[in-house]
């Protein structure tokens, strides 16, 4: 029951209600507000093949690094933040990542359905998918939708792996065929995650590109030119942050120019004499969006 103010004109606060509420509502009720929303998202993995795609692989003496879901979430968080700061290259990166994730899910599901059709095609026998009694549970806490979309792709691959291993166990597929299809599915996932790695942080904005300043030229040198519709903001990903216009003072907090100064590197100078900025590759980050919390 909502408390009513029996004498609103007598009890009205000199500050007034913060919301355009009816003055009959008690001031304390009108000024109270709910806290921030929280949700719990847990990725449940049933196969070691899918778990490896979450963890990725560190580079070794004779093996390159392989990006996993955790690293993908770290990179795409920075891209998302840069897109919110009006970086058109971040928008272009999100367009590529979104397409890669959607194509990856479509390809993995096509593989799974093809094998599932074989399992369902046996008259008189119902074959259930293999499942573990002790799945790995990984709490997820991504700062934007793309990390979770990467997790959906992992789930699709996990189901594909279970389907292939089941088909091998019951004699529907030989070992070589199942291993080849597992590799094909894993490659689809890795390719989608790798789409995030081409982006470099240049702290550039659409205004920079329109002004053709040193910051813009540095970004063009690092990542090439963009289509006019992306530069103008006419084409953006269907899942993208709202653009906010930060001041240069705020932007300097993530300015690669300052980062290079801290590491002792020298910035370059543009043709117009203005000091330019170096675009930076992604670095390690201790903020693990998929680190178990307990």
PDB file of C-alpha atoms in Angstrom:
ATOM      1  CA  UNK A   1       0.000   0.000   0.000  1.00  0.00           C
ATOM      2  CA  UNK A   2       1.395   3.407  -0.986  1.00  0.00           C
ATOM      3  CA  UNK A   3       1.494   5.835   1.969  1.00  0.00           C
ATOM      4  CA  UNK A   4      -0.450   8.990   1.286  1.00  0.00           C
ATOM      5  CA  UNK A   5       0.391  12.425   2.564  1.00  0.00           C
ATOM      6  CA  UNK A   6      -2.620  13.457   4.659  1.00  0.00           C
ATOM      7  CA  UNK A   7      -1.658  17.113   4.425  1.00  0.00           C
ATOM      8  CA  UNK A   8       0.550  17.517   1.366  1.00  0.00           C
ATOM      9  CA  UNK A   9       0.539  21.275   1.488  1.00  0.00           C
ATOM     10  CA  UNK A  10       1.751  21.222   5.084  1.00  0.00           C
ATOM     11  CA  UNK A  11       4.307  18.451   4.764  1.00  0.00           C
ATOM     12  CA  UNK A  12       5.793  19.391   1.425  1.00  0.00           C
ATOM     13  CA  UNK A  13       9.573  19.545   1.460  1.00  0.00           C
ATOM     14  CA  UNK A  14      11.168  22.836   0.476  1.00  0.00           C
ATOM     15  CA  UNK A  15      13.244  20.802  -1.992  1.00  0.00           C
ATOM     16  CA  UNK A  16      10.150  19.337  -3.597  1.00  0.00           C
ATOM     17  CA  UNK A  17       9.775  15.803  -4.888  1.00  0.00           C
ATOM     18  CA  UNK A  18      12.647  14.690  -7.128  1.00  0.00           C
ATOM     19  CA  UNK A  19      10.161  13.035  -9.468  1.00  0.00           C
ATOM     20  CA  UNK A  20       6.951  14.519 -10.895  1.00  0.00           C
ATOM     21  CA  UNK A  21       4.892  12.507  -8.461  1.00  0.00           C
ATOM     22  CA  UNK A  22       1.478  13.342  -7.129  1.00  0.00           C
ATOM     23  CA  UNK A  23       1.883  15.683  -4.118  1.00  0.00           C
ATOM     24  CA  UNK A  24      -0.441  13.334  -2.239  1.00  0.00           C
ATOM     25  CA  UNK A  25       2.404  10.787  -2.084  1.00  0.00           C
ATOM     26  CA  UNK A  26       4.491  11.017   1.095  1.00  0.00           C
ATOM     27  CA  UNK A  27       7.866  12.709   0.576  1.00  0.00           C
ATOM     28  CA  UNK A  28       9.856   9.736   1.875  1.00  0.00           C
ATOM     29  CA  UNK A  29       8.066   7.423  -0.545  1.00  0.00           C
ATOM     30  CA  UNK A  30       8.657   9.788  -3.446  1.00  0.00           C
ATOM     31  CA  UNK A  31      12.356  10.203  -2.686  1.00  0.00           C
ATOM     32  CA  UNK A  32      13.099   6.517  -2.228  1.00  0.00           C
ATOM     33  CA  UNK A  33      14.416   4.730  -5.321  1.00  0.00           C
ATOM     34  CA  UNK A  34      15.469   1.173  -6.170  1.00  0.00           C
ATOM     35  CA  UNK A  35      19.128   0.263  -6.345  1.00  0.00           C
ATOM     36  CA  UNK A  36      21.005  -0.897  -9.402  1.00  0.00           C
ATOM     37  CA  UNK A  37      19.911  -4.105 -11.092  1.00  0.00           C
ATOM     38  CA  UNK A  38      22.094  -7.181 -10.838  1.00  0.00           C
ATOM     39  CA  UNK A  39      21.793 -10.570 -12.474  1.00  0.00           C
ATOM     40  CA  UNK A  40      23.674 -13.833 -12.279  1.00  0.00           C
ATOM     41  CA  UNK A  41      24.838 -15.459 -15.501  1.00  0.00           C
ATOM     42  CA  UNK A  42      26.632 -18.791 -15.383  1.00  0.00           C
ATOM     43  CA  UNK A  43      28.167 -20.547 -18.373  1.00  0.00           C
ATOM     44  CA  UNK A  44      27.855 -24.320 -18.014  1.00  0.00           C
ATOM     45  CA  UNK A  45      30.403 -26.338 -19.994  1.00  0.00           C
ATOM     46  CA  UNK A  46      30.147 -30.101 -20.509  1.00  0.00           C
ATOM     47  CA  UNK A  47      33.095 -30.879 -22.794  1.00  0.00           C
ATOM     48  CA  UNK A  48      36.823 -30.283 -22.548  1.00  0.00           C
ATOM     49  CA  UNK A  49      36.810 -29.100 -26.155  1.00  0.00           C
ATOM     50  CA  UNK A  50      34.454 -26.236 -25.295  1.00  0.00           C
ATOM     51  CA  UNK A  51      36.351 -25.457 -22.094  1.00  0.00           C
ATOM     52  CA  UNK A  52      39.534 -24.894 -24.109  1.00  0.00           C
ATOM     53  CA  UNK A  53      37.708 -22.309 -26.208  1.00  0.00           C
ATOM     54  CA  UNK A  54      36.817 -20.427 -23.029  1.00  0.00           C
ATOM     55  CA  UNK A  55      40.364 -20.448 -21.670  1.00  0.00           C
ATOM     56  CA  UNK A  56      42.286 -19.863 -24.896  1.00  0.00           C
ATOM     57  CA  UNK A  57      45.983 -20.671 -25.067  1.00  0.00           C
ATOM     58  CA  UNK A  58      49.072 -18.718 -24.091  1.00  0.00           C
ATOM     59  CA  UNK A  59      51.826 -18.360 -26.660  1.00  0.00           C
ATOM     60  CA  UNK A  60      54.639 -20.891 -26.389  1.00  0.00           C
ATOM     61  CA  UNK A  61      58.078 -21.285 -27.963  1.00  0.00           C
ATOM     62  CA  UNK A  62      56.628 -23.065 -30.982  1.00  0.00           C
ATOM     63  CA  UNK A  63      52.909 -22.324 -30.671  1.00  0.00           C
ATOM     64  CA  UNK A  64      51.010 -19.076 -31.223  1.00  0.00           C
ATOM     65  CA  UNK A  65      48.508 -17.784 -28.706  1.00  0.00           C
ATOM     66  CA  UNK A  66      44.855 -18.668 -29.285  1.00  0.00           C
ATOM     67  CA  UNK A  67      42.198 -16.208 -28.207  1.00  0.00           C
ATOM     68  CA  UNK A  68      39.484 -17.595 -25.943  1.00  0.00           C
ATOM     69  CA  UNK A  69      36.240 -16.234 -24.550  1.00  0.00           C
ATOM     70  CA  UNK A  70      37.951 -14.515 -21.618  1.00  0.00           C
ATOM     71  CA  UNK A  71      40.430 -12.595 -23.787  1.00  0.00           C
ATOM     72  CA  UNK A  72      37.677 -11.841 -26.311  1.00  0.00           C
ATOM     73  CA  UNK A  73      35.566 -10.293 -23.551  1.00  0.00           C
ATOM     74  CA  UNK A  74      38.468  -8.075 -22.449  1.00  0.00           C
ATOM     75  CA  UNK A  75      39.141  -6.774 -25.953  1.00  0.00           C
ATOM     76  CA  UNK A  76      35.526  -6.197 -26.898  1.00  0.00           C
ATOM     77  CA  UNK A  77      34.968  -4.249 -23.679  1.00  0.00           C
ATOM     78  CA  UNK A  78      37.560  -1.708 -24.811  1.00  0.00           C
ATOM     79  CA  UNK A  79      36.050  -1.587 -28.278  1.00  0.00           C
ATOM     80  CA  UNK A  80      32.603  -0.981 -26.781  1.00  0.00           C
ATOM     81  CA  UNK A  81      33.940   1.835 -24.585  1.00  0.00           C
ATOM     82  CA  UNK A  82      35.676   3.442 -27.563  1.00  0.00           C
ATOM     83  CA  UNK A  83      32.506   3.215 -29.653  1.00  0.00           C
ATOM     84  CA  UNK A  84      30.723   5.096 -26.874  1.00  0.00           C
ATOM     85  CA  UNK A  85      33.390   7.801 -27.221  1.00  0.00           C
ATOM     86  CA  UNK A  86      32.473   8.262 -30.900  1.00  0.00           C
ATOM     87  CA  UNK A  87      35.340   6.198 -32.319  1.00  0.00           C
ATOM     88  CA  UNK A  88      34.170   5.140 -35.814  1.00  0.00           C
ATOM     89  CA  UNK A  89      36.849   2.443 -35.981  1.00  0.00           C
ATOM     90  CA  UNK A  90      35.318   0.860 -32.886  1.00  0.00           C
ATOM     91  CA  UNK A  91      31.927   0.905 -34.599  1.00  0.00           C
ATOM     92  CA  UNK A  92      33.471  -0.753 -37.653  1.00  0.00           C
ATOM     93  CA  UNK A  93      35.062  -3.373 -35.390  1.00  0.00           C
ATOM     94  CA  UNK A  94      31.727  -4.107 -33.701  1.00  0.00           C
ATOM     95  CA  UNK A  95      30.126  -4.534 -37.127  1.00  0.00           C
ATOM     96  CA  UNK A  96      32.748  -7.138 -38.037  1.00  0.00           C
ATOM     97  CA  UNK A  97      32.512  -8.877 -34.671  1.00  0.00           C
ATOM     98  CA  UNK A  98      28.722  -9.038 -34.781  1.00  0.00           C
ATOM     99  CA  UNK A  99      28.788 -10.528 -38.270  1.00  0.00           C
ATOM    100  CA  UNK A 100      31.463 -13.041 -37.240  1.00  0.00           C
ATOM    101  CA  UNK A 101      29.533 -14.133 -34.135  1.00  0.00           C
ATOM    102  CA  UNK A 102      26.281 -14.560 -36.036  1.00  0.00           C
ATOM    103  CA  UNK A 103      27.983 -16.426 -38.876  1.00  0.00           C
ATOM    104  CA  UNK A 104      29.838 -18.597 -36.383  1.00  0.00           C
ATOM    105  CA  UNK A 105      26.628 -19.606 -34.625  1.00  0.00           C
ATOM    106  CA  UNK A 106      24.947 -20.378 -37.936  1.00  0.00           C
ATOM    107  CA  UNK A 107      27.860 -22.535 -39.127  1.00  0.00           C
ATOM    108  CA  UNK A 108      28.233 -24.425 -35.840  1.00  0.00           C
ATOM    109  CA  UNK A 109      24.500 -25.111 -35.650  1.00  0.00           C
ATOM    110  CA  UNK A 110      24.468 -26.399 -39.221  1.00  0.00           C
ATOM    111  CA  UNK A 111      27.181 -28.905 -38.325  1.00  0.00           C
ATOM    112  CA  UNK A 112      25.288 -29.949 -35.201  1.00  0.00           C
ATOM    113  CA  UNK A 113      21.983 -30.402 -37.029  1.00  0.00           C
ATOM    114  CA  UNK A 114      23.647 -32.511 -39.692  1.00  0.00           C
ATOM    115  CA  UNK A 115      24.942 -34.981 -37.118  1.00  0.00           C
ATOM    116  CA  UNK A 116      21.760 -34.800 -35.055  1.00  0.00           C
ATOM    117  CA  UNK A 117      19.834 -35.869 -38.151  1.00  0.00           C
ATOM    118  CA  UNK A 118      21.875 -39.065 -38.254  1.00  0.00           C
ATOM    119  CA  UNK A 119      21.133 -39.782 -34.594  1.00  0.00           C
ATOM    120  CA  UNK A 120      17.423 -39.162 -35.102  1.00  0.00           C
ATOM    121  CA  UNK A 121      17.277 -41.290 -38.243  1.00  0.00           C
ATOM    122  CA  UNK A 122      17.428 -44.690 -36.521  1.00  0.00           C
ATOM    123  CA  UNK A 123      14.003 -46.296 -36.233  1.00  0.00           C
ATOM    124  CA  UNK A 124      13.239 -47.910 -32.909  1.00  0.00           C
ATOM    125  CA  UNK A 125      16.176 -46.404 -31.007  1.00  0.00           C
ATOM    126  CA  UNK A 126      16.125 -43.104 -29.131  1.00  0.00           C
ATOM    127  CA  UNK A 127      19.678 -41.823 -28.746  1.00  0.00           C
ATOM    128  CA  UNK A 128      20.143 -39.133 -26.117  1.00  0.00           C
ATOM    129  CA  UNK A 129      23.096 -36.767 -26.162  1.00  0.00           C
ATOM    130  CA  UNK A 130      25.965 -37.593 -23.845  1.00  0.00           C
ATOM    131  CA  UNK A 131      26.150 -35.317 -20.826  1.00  0.00           C
ATOM    132  CA  UNK A 132      28.416 -35.013 -17.835  1.00  0.00           C
ATOM    133  CA  UNK A 133      27.299 -35.269 -14.236  1.00  0.00           C
ATOM    134  CA  UNK A 134      29.834 -32.613 -13.230  1.00  0.00           C
ATOM    135  CA  UNK A 135      29.775 -29.707 -15.699  1.00  0.00           C
ATOM    136  CA  UNK A 136      32.127 -26.780 -15.267  1.00  0.00           C
ATOM    137  CA  UNK A 137      30.222 -23.696 -14.107  1.00  0.00           C
ATOM    138  CA  UNK A 138      31.810 -20.354 -14.982  1.00  0.00           C
ATOM    139  CA  UNK A 139      30.175 -17.160 -13.631  1.00  0.00           C
ATOM    140  CA  UNK A 140      30.171 -14.440 -16.284  1.00  0.00           C
ATOM    141  CA  UNK A 141      30.263 -10.712 -15.659  1.00  0.00           C
ATOM    142  CA  UNK A 142      30.743  -8.975 -18.990  1.00  0.00           C
ATOM    143  CA  UNK A 143      30.284  -5.227 -19.289  1.00  0.00           C
ATOM    144  CA  UNK A 144      28.523  -5.362 -22.671  1.00  0.00           C
ATOM    145  CA  UNK A 145      26.384  -7.757 -24.739  1.00  0.00           C
ATOM    146  CA  UNK A 146      29.186  -9.016 -26.976  1.00  0.00           C
ATOM    147  CA  UNK A 147      30.874 -11.032 -24.239  1.00  0.00           C
ATOM    148  CA  UNK A 148      27.630 -12.889 -23.606  1.00  0.00           C
ATOM    149  CA  UNK A 149      27.125 -13.377 -27.345  1.00  0.00           C
ATOM    150  CA  UNK A 150      30.533 -15.031 -27.412  1.00  0.00           C
ATOM    151  CA  UNK A 151      29.355 -17.312 -24.595  1.00  0.00           C
ATOM    152  CA  UNK A 152      26.304 -18.300 -26.672  1.00  0.00           C
ATOM    153  CA  UNK A 153      28.672 -19.394 -29.440  1.00  0.00           C
ATOM    154  CA  UNK A 154      30.619 -21.479 -26.919  1.00  0.00           C
ATOM    155  CA  UNK A 155      27.359 -23.143 -25.833  1.00  0.00           C
ATOM    156  CA  UNK A 156      26.521 -23.973 -29.450  1.00  0.00           C
ATOM    157  CA  UNK A 157      29.943 -25.552 -29.901  1.00  0.00           C
ATOM    158  CA  UNK A 158      29.598 -27.467 -26.623  1.00  0.00           C
ATOM    159  CA  UNK A 159      26.391 -29.015 -27.939  1.00  0.00           C
ATOM    160  CA  UNK A 160      28.093 -29.823 -31.250  1.00  0.00           C
ATOM    161  CA  UNK A 161      30.916 -31.556 -29.376  1.00  0.00           C
ATOM    162  CA  UNK A 162      28.448 -33.599 -27.326  1.00  0.00           C
ATOM    163  CA  UNK A 163      26.578 -34.573 -30.495  1.00  0.00           C
ATOM    164  CA  UNK A 164      29.756 -35.643 -32.293  1.00  0.00           C
ATOM    165  CA  UNK A 165      31.070 -37.617 -29.323  1.00  0.00           C
ATOM    166  CA  UNK A 166      27.703 -39.346 -28.977  1.00  0.00           C
ATOM    167  CA  UNK A 167      27.622 -40.212 -32.688  1.00  0.00           C
ATOM    168  CA  UNK A 168      31.140 -41.647 -32.435  1.00  0.00           C
ATOM    169  CA  UNK A 169      30.245 -43.683 -29.345  1.00  0.00           C
ATOM    170  CA  UNK A 170      27.214 -45.327 -30.982  1.00  0.00           C
ATOM    171  CA  UNK A 171      29.021 -46.019 -34.256  1.00  0.00           C
ATOM    172  CA  UNK A 172      27.413 -43.333 -36.404  1.00  0.00           C
ATOM    173  CA  UNK A 173      30.727 -41.594 -37.109  1.00  0.00           C
ATOM    174  CA  UNK A 174      34.290 -42.839 -37.262  1.00  0.00           C
ATOM    175  CA  UNK A 175      36.990 -41.165 -35.207  1.00  0.00           C
ATOM    176  CA  UNK A 176      38.605 -39.269 -38.080  1.00  0.00           C
ATOM    177  CA  UNK A 177      35.306 -37.779 -39.247  1.00  0.00           C
ATOM    178  CA  UNK A 178      34.266 -36.695 -35.755  1.00  0.00           C
ATOM    179  CA  UNK A 179      37.685 -35.152 -35.069  1.00  0.00           C
ATOM    180  CA  UNK A 180      37.587 -33.283 -38.365  1.00  0.00           C
ATOM    181  CA  UNK A 181      34.140 -31.871 -37.612  1.00  0.00           C
ATOM    182  CA  UNK A 182      35.224 -30.905 -34.096  1.00  0.00           C
ATOM    183  CA  UNK A 183      38.142 -29.015 -35.582  1.00  0.00           C
ATOM    184  CA  UNK A 184      35.852 -27.297 -38.096  1.00  0.00           C
ATOM    185  CA  UNK A 185      33.477 -26.196 -35.346  1.00  0.00           C
ATOM    186  CA  UNK A 186      36.280 -24.951 -33.110  1.00  0.00           C
ATOM    187  CA  UNK A 187      37.756 -23.012 -35.984  1.00  0.00           C
ATOM    188  CA  UNK A 188      34.441 -21.197 -36.470  1.00  0.00           C
ATOM    189  CA  UNK A 189      34.533 -20.108 -32.835  1.00  0.00           C
ATOM    190  CA  UNK A 190      38.164 -19.004 -32.927  1.00  0.00           C
ATOM    191  CA  UNK A 191      37.595 -17.074 -36.139  1.00  0.00           C
ATOM    192  CA  UNK A 192      34.698 -15.176 -34.559  1.00  0.00           C
ATOM    193  CA  UNK A 193      36.772 -14.283 -31.497  1.00  0.00           C
ATOM    194  CA  UNK A 194      39.769 -13.304 -33.631  1.00  0.00           C
ATOM    195  CA  UNK A 195      37.631 -10.677 -35.386  1.00  0.00           C
ATOM    196  CA  UNK A 196      38.162  -8.488 -32.311  1.00  0.00           C
ATOM    197  CA  UNK A 197      41.953  -8.573 -32.562  1.00  0.00           C
ATOM    198  CA  UNK A 198      42.299  -6.430 -35.694  1.00  0.00           C
ATOM    199  CA  UNK A 199      41.171  -3.308 -33.816  1.00  0.00           C
ATOM    200  CA  UNK A 200      43.769  -0.931 -32.379  1.00  0.00           C
ATOM    201  CA  UNK A 201      43.130   1.750 -29.801  1.00  0.00           C
ATOM    202  CA  UNK A 202      43.838   5.143 -31.393  1.00  0.00           C
ATOM    203  CA  UNK A 203      41.560   7.401 -29.287  1.00  0.00           C
ATOM    204  CA  UNK A 204      40.207   8.857 -32.521  1.00  0.00           C
ATOM    205  CA  UNK A 205      36.739  10.350 -33.008  1.00  0.00           C
ATOM    206  CA  UNK A 206      34.559  11.141 -35.981  1.00  0.00           C
ATOM    207  CA  UNK A 207      35.404  14.810 -35.475  1.00  0.00           C
ATOM    208  CA  UNK A 208      39.099  13.941 -35.846  1.00  0.00           C
ATOM    209  CA  UNK A 209      38.486  12.191 -39.155  1.00  0.00           C
ATOM    210  CA  UNK A 210      36.408  15.065 -40.489  1.00  0.00           C
ATOM    211  CA  UNK A 211      39.168  17.486 -39.446  1.00  0.00           C
ATOM    212  CA  UNK A 212      41.849  15.219 -40.976  1.00  0.00           C
ATOM    213  CA  UNK A 213      44.177  15.920 -38.061  1.00  0.00           C
ATOM    214  CA  UNK A 214      47.243  13.994 -36.884  1.00  0.00           C
ATOM    215  CA  UNK A 215      45.161  11.705 -34.694  1.00  0.00           C
ATOM    216  CA  UNK A 216      43.004  10.777 -37.683  1.00  0.00           C
ATOM    217  CA  UNK A 217      46.009  10.157 -39.914  1.00  0.00           C
ATOM    218  CA  UNK A 218      47.536   7.885 -37.294  1.00  0.00           C
ATOM    219  CA  UNK A 219      44.328   5.827 -37.166  1.00  0.00           C
ATOM    220  CA  UNK A 220      44.137   5.616 -40.965  1.00  0.00           C
ATOM    221  CA  UNK A 221      47.749   4.475 -41.118  1.00  0.00           C
ATOM    222  CA  UNK A 222      47.085   1.780 -38.511  1.00  0.00           C
ATOM    223  CA  UNK A 223      43.694   0.498 -39.678  1.00  0.00           C
ATOM    224  CA  UNK A 224      43.003   1.912 -43.129  1.00  0.00           C
ATOM    225  CA  UNK A 225      40.138   4.061 -44.352  1.00  0.00           C
ATOM    226  CA  UNK A 226      36.507   3.650 -43.362  1.00  0.00           C
ATOM    227  CA  UNK A 227      33.354   3.782 -45.496  1.00  0.00           C
ATOM    228  CA  UNK A 228      31.740   7.253 -45.457  1.00  0.00           C
ATOM    229  CA  UNK A 229      28.516   5.913 -43.916  1.00  0.00           C
ATOM    230  CA  UNK A 230      30.474   4.602 -40.900  1.00  0.00           C
ATOM    231  CA  UNK A 231      32.377   7.878 -40.521  1.00  0.00           C
ATOM    232  CA  UNK A 232      29.138   9.851 -40.661  1.00  0.00           C
ATOM    233  CA  UNK A 233      27.495   7.547 -38.113  1.00  0.00           C
ATOM    234  CA  UNK A 234      24.781   6.518 -40.562  1.00  0.00           C
ATOM    235  CA  UNK A 235      25.777   2.846 -40.279  1.00  0.00           C
ATOM    236  CA  UNK A 236      26.271   1.484 -36.783  1.00  0.00           C
ATOM    237  CA  UNK A 237      25.943  -2.037 -35.337  1.00  0.00           C
ATOM    238  CA  UNK A 238      22.416  -2.950 -34.301  1.00  0.00           C
ATOM    239  CA  UNK A 239      23.926  -3.674 -30.872  1.00  0.00           C
ATOM    240  CA  UNK A 240      26.028  -0.645 -29.967  1.00  0.00           C
ATOM    241  CA  UNK A 241      26.450   1.811 -27.075  1.00  0.00           C
ATOM    242  CA  UNK A 242      24.979   5.279 -27.087  1.00  0.00           C
ATOM    243  CA  UNK A 243      27.564   7.805 -28.202  1.00  0.00           C
ATOM    244  CA  UNK A 244      28.672  10.324 -25.631  1.00  0.00           C
ATOM    245  CA  UNK A 245      30.852  13.292 -26.462  1.00  0.00           C
ATOM    246  CA  UNK A 246      33.715  13.390 -23.935  1.00  0.00           C
ATOM    247  CA  UNK A 247      36.008  16.322 -23.467  1.00  0.00           C
ATOM    248  CA  UNK A 248      39.624  15.925 -24.474  1.00  0.00           C
ATOM    249  CA  UNK A 249      40.532  16.067 -20.789  1.00  0.00           C
ATOM    250  CA  UNK A 250      38.421  13.001 -20.110  1.00  0.00           C
ATOM    251  CA  UNK A 251      39.632  11.315 -23.265  1.00  0.00           C
ATOM    252  CA  UNK A 252      43.233  11.854 -22.167  1.00  0.00           C
ATOM    253  CA  UNK A 253      42.709   9.229 -19.481  1.00  0.00           C
ATOM    254  CA  UNK A 254      42.907   6.602 -22.241  1.00  0.00           C
ATOM    255  CA  UNK A 255      45.020   8.598 -24.690  1.00  0.00           C
ATOM    256  CA  UNK A 256      47.751   6.446 -26.251  1.00  0.00           C
ATOM    257  CA  UNK A 257      49.939   9.568 -26.358  1.00  0.00           C
ATOM    258  CA  UNK A 258      50.049   9.613 -22.571  1.00  0.00           C
ATOM    259  CA  UNK A 259      50.493   5.866 -22.470  1.00  0.00           C
ATOM    260  CA  UNK A 260      53.536   6.121 -24.721  1.00  0.00           C
ATOM    261  CA  UNK A 261      54.940   8.888 -22.530  1.00  0.00           C
ATOM    262  CA  UNK A 262      54.651   6.678 -19.452  1.00  0.00           C
ATOM    263  CA  UNK A 263      56.524   3.878 -21.208  1.00  0.00           C
ATOM    264  CA  UNK A 264      59.242   6.192 -22.488  1.00  0.00           C
ATOM    265  CA  UNK A 265      58.189   5.920 -26.139  1.00  0.00           C
ATOM    266  CA  UNK A 266      58.222   8.970 -28.347  1.00  0.00           C
ATOM    267  CA  UNK A 267      55.201  10.133 -30.247  1.00  0.00           C
ATOM    268  CA  UNK A 268      55.487  11.105 -33.878  1.00  0.00           C
ATOM    269  CA  UNK A 269      54.782  14.489 -35.349  1.00  0.00           C
ATOM    270  CA  UNK A 270      52.319  15.054 -38.147  1.00  0.00           C
ATOM    271  CA  UNK A 271      53.036  16.909 -41.342  1.00  0.00           C
ATOM    272  CA  UNK A 272      51.315  19.974 -39.980  1.00  0.00           C
ATOM    273  CA  UNK A 273      53.681  20.043 -36.987  1.00  0.00           C
ATOM    274  CA  UNK A 274      50.993  18.843 -34.608  1.00  0.00           C
ATOM    275  CA  UNK A 275      52.018  16.111 -32.249  1.00  0.00           C
ATOM    276  CA  UNK A 276      50.431  12.844 -33.286  1.00  0.00           C
ATOM    277  CA  UNK A 277      49.457   9.747 -31.383  1.00  0.00           C
ATOM    278  CA  UNK A 278      50.411   6.114 -31.679  1.00  0.00           C
ATOM    279  CA  UNK A 279      47.755   3.459 -31.971  1.00  0.00           C
ATOM    280  CA  UNK A 280      48.210   0.692 -29.425  1.00  0.00           C
ATOM    281  CA  UNK A 281      47.614  -3.026 -29.695  1.00  0.00           C
ATOM    282  CA  UNK A 282      45.620  -4.651 -26.933  1.00  0.00           C
ATOM    283  CA  UNK A 283      47.587  -5.523 -23.798  1.00  0.00           C
ATOM    284  CA  UNK A 284      47.015  -7.936 -20.961  1.00  0.00           C
ATOM    285  CA  UNK A 285      44.372  -6.990 -18.440  1.00  0.00           C
ATOM    286  CA  UNK A 286      43.849  -8.414 -14.984  1.00  0.00           C
ATOM    287  CA  UNK A 287      40.114  -7.707 -15.147  1.00  0.00           C
ATOM    288  CA  UNK A 288      38.891 -11.202 -15.984  1.00  0.00           C
ATOM    289  CA  UNK A 289      35.168 -11.048 -16.926  1.00  0.00           C
ATOM    290  CA  UNK A 290      34.837 -14.801 -16.547  1.00  0.00           C
ATOM    291  CA  UNK A 291      36.770 -15.352 -13.344  1.00  0.00           C
ATOM    292  CA  UNK A 292      34.883 -17.563 -10.875  1.00  0.00           C
ATOM    293  CA  UNK A 293      33.745 -15.540  -7.898  1.00  0.00           C
ATOM    294  CA  UNK A 294      33.749 -18.343  -5.415  1.00  0.00           C
TER     295      UNK A 294
END
